[in-house]
mmCIF file of C-alpha atoms in Angstrom:
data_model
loop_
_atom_site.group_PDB
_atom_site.id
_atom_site.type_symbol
_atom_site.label_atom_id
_atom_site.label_comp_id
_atom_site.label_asym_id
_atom_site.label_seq_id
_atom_site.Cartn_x
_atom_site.Cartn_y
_atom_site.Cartn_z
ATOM 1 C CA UNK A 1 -26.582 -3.729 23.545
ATOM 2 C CA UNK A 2 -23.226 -3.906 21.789
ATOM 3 C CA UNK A 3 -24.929 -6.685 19.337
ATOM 4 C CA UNK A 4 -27.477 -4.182 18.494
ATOM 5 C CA UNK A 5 -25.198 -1.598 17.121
ATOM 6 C CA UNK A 6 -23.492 -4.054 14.783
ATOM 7 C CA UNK A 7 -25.519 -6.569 12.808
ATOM 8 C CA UNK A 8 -23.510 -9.456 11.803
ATOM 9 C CA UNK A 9 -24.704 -12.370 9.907
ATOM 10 C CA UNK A 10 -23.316 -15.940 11.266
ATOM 11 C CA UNK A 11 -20.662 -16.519 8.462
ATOM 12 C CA UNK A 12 -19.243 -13.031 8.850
ATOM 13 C CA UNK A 13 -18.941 -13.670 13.015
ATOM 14 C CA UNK A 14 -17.639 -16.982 11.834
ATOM 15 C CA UNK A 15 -14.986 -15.664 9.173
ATOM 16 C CA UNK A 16 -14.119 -12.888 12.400
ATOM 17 C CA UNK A 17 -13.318 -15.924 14.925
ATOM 18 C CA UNK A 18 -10.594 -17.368 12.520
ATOM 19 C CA UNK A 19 -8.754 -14.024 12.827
ATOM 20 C CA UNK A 20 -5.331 -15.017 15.111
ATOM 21 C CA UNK A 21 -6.527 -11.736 17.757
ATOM 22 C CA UNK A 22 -10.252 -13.016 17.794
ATOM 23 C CA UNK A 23 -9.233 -16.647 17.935
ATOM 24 C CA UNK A 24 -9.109 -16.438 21.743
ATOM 25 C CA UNK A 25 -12.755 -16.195 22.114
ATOM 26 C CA UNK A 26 -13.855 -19.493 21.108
ATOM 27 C CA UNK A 27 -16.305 -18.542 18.337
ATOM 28 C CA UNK A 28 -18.803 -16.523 21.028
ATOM 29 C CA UNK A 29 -20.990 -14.122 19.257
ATOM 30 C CA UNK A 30 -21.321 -11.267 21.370
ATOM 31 C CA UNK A 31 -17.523 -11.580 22.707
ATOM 32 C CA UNK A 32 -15.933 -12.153 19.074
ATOM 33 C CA UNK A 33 -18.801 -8.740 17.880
ATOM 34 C CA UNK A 34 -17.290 -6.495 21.152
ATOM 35 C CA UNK A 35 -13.652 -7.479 19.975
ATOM 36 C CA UNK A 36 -14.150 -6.204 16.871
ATOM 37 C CA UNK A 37 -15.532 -3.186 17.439
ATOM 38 C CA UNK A 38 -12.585 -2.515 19.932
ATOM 39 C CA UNK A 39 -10.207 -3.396 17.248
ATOM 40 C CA UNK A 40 -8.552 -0.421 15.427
ATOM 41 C CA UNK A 41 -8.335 0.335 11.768
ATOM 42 C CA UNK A 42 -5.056 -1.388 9.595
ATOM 43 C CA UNK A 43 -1.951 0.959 10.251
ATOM 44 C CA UNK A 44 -4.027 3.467 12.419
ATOM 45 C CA UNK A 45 -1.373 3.730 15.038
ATOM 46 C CA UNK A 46 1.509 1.834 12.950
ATOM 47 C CA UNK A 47 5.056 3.099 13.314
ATOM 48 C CA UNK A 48 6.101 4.796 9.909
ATOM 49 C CA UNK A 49 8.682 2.104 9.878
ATOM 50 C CA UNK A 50 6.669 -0.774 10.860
ATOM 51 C CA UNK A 51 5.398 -2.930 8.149
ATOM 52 C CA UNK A 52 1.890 -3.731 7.788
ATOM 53 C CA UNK A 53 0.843 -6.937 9.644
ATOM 54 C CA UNK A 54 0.365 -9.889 6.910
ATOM 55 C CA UNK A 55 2.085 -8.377 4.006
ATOM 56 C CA UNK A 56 5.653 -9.017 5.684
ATOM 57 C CA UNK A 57 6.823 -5.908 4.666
ATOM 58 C CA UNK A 58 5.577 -5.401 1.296
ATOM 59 C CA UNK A 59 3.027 -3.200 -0.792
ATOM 60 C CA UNK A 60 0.830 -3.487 -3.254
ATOM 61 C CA UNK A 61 2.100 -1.463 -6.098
ATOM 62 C CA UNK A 62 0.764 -0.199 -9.646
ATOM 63 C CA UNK A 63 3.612 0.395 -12.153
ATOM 64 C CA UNK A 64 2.607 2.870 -15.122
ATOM 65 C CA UNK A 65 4.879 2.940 -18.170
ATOM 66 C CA UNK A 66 4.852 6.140 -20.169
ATOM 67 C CA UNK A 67 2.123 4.149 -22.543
ATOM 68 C CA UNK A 68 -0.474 3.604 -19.806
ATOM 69 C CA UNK A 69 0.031 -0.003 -19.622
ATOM 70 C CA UNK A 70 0.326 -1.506 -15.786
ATOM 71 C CA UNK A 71 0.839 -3.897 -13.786
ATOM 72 C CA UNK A 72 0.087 -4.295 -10.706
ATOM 73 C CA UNK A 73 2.913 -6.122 -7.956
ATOM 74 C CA UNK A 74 3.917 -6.493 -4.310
ATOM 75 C CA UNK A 75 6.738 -4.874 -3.575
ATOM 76 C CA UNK A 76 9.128 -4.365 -0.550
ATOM 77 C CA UNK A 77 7.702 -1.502 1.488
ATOM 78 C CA UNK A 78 11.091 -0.483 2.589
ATOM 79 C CA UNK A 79 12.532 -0.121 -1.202
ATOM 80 C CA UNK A 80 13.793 2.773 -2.142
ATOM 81 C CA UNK A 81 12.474 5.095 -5.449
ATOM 82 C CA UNK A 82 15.833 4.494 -7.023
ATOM 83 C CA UNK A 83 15.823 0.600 -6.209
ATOM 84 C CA UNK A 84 12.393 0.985 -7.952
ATOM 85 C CA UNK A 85 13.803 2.659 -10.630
ATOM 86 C CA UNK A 86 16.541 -0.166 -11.170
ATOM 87 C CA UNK A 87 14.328 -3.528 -10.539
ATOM 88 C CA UNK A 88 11.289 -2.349 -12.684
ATOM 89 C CA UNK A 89 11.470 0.014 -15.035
ATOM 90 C CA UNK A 90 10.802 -0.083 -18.744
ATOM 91 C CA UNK A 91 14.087 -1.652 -20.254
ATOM 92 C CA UNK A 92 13.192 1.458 -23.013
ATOM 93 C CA UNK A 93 13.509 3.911 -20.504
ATOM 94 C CA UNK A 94 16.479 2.257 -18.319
ATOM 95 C CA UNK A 95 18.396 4.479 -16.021
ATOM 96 C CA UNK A 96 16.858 7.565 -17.570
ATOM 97 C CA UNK A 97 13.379 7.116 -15.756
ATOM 98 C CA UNK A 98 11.897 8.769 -12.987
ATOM 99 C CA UNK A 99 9.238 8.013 -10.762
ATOM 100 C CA UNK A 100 6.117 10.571 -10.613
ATOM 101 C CA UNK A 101 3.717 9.382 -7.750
ATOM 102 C CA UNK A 102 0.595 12.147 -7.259
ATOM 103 C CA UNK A 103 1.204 14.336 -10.228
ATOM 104 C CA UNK A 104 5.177 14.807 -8.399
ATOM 105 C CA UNK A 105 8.502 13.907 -9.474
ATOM 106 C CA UNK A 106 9.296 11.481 -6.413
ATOM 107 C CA UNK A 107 12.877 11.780 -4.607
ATOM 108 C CA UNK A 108 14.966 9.096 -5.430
ATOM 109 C CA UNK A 109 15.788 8.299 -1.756
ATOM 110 C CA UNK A 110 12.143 7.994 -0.401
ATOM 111 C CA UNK A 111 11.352 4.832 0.495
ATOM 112 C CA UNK A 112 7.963 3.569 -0.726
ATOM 113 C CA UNK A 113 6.360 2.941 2.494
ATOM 114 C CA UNK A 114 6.542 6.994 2.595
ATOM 115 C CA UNK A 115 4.311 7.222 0.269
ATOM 116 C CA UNK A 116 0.803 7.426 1.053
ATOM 117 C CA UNK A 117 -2.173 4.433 -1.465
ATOM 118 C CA UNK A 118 -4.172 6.213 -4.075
ATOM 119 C CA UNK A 119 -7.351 6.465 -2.668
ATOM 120 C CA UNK A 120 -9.239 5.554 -5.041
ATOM 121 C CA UNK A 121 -6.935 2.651 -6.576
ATOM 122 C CA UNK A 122 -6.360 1.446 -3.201
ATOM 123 C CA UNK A 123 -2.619 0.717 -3.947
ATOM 124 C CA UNK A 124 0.210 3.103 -4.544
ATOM 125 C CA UNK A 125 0.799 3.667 -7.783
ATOM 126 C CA UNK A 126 3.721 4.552 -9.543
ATOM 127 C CA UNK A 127 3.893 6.480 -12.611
ATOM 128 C CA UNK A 128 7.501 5.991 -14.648
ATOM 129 C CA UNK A 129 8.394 8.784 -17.212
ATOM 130 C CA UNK A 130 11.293 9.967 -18.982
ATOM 131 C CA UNK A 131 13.941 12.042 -17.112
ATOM 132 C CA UNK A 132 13.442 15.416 -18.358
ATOM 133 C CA UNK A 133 16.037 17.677 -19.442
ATOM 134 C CA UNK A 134 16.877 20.076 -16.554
ATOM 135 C CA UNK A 135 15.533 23.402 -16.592
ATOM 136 C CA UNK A 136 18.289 26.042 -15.731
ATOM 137 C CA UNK A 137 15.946 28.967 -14.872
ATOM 138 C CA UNK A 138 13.563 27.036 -12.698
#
């Protein structure tokens, strides 16, 4: 039945039952395998607002100087671009950096939990560049 459509090998059923929404079904296989597959996916239904459950309201975060050299750091989810901007950017670019995220110049009030991960980096990553001069006849 429901074991059938989801193959699981003892040490992954075990790792499942230590899991504080699975813990309440004493280790059994084919209760712990049926509360899994009822469980939802991380953030499916999250509030924008909410933090993610077990990060405590932080993000995992790549930081990009201008050189291409990164780093990668949890930061708070509820940060704003500009407090970004002022607890880690270059010291060579200081107050005159900008945050690009997605090939776009990111608003300096969006917080970073607006910001959707890099799929394929699996974090959010922040790229830090140079204000530019503004262009009057954009």
């Amino acid at each position: 039945a429901v074991v059938a459509e989801m193959p699981m090998q003892p040490k992954e059923l075990l790792a499942l039952s230590q899991l504080p929404v699975l813990r309440q079904h004493g280790g059994n296989t084919q209760r712990l395998v049926s509360a899994a597959q009822s469980l939802k996916p991380l953030g499916a239904e999250r509030a924008k607002d909410e933090a993610p459950s077990g990060y405590g309201g932080r993000r995992r975060v790549r930081l990009v100087r201008p050189d291409g050299r990164a780093r990668d750091e949890w930061l708070a989810d509820g940060d704003t671009v500009s407090d970004t901007i002022e607890s880690s950017a270059p010291k060579a670019l200081g107050k005159a950096a900008e945050i690009w995220i997605a090939n776009c110049r990111a608003p300096l009030d969006a917080k970073l939990r607006d910001f959707a991960d890099d799929e394929a980096q699996g974090l959010l990553v922040l790229h830090f560049r140079a204000k530019a001069e503004q262009d009057d006849d954009w």
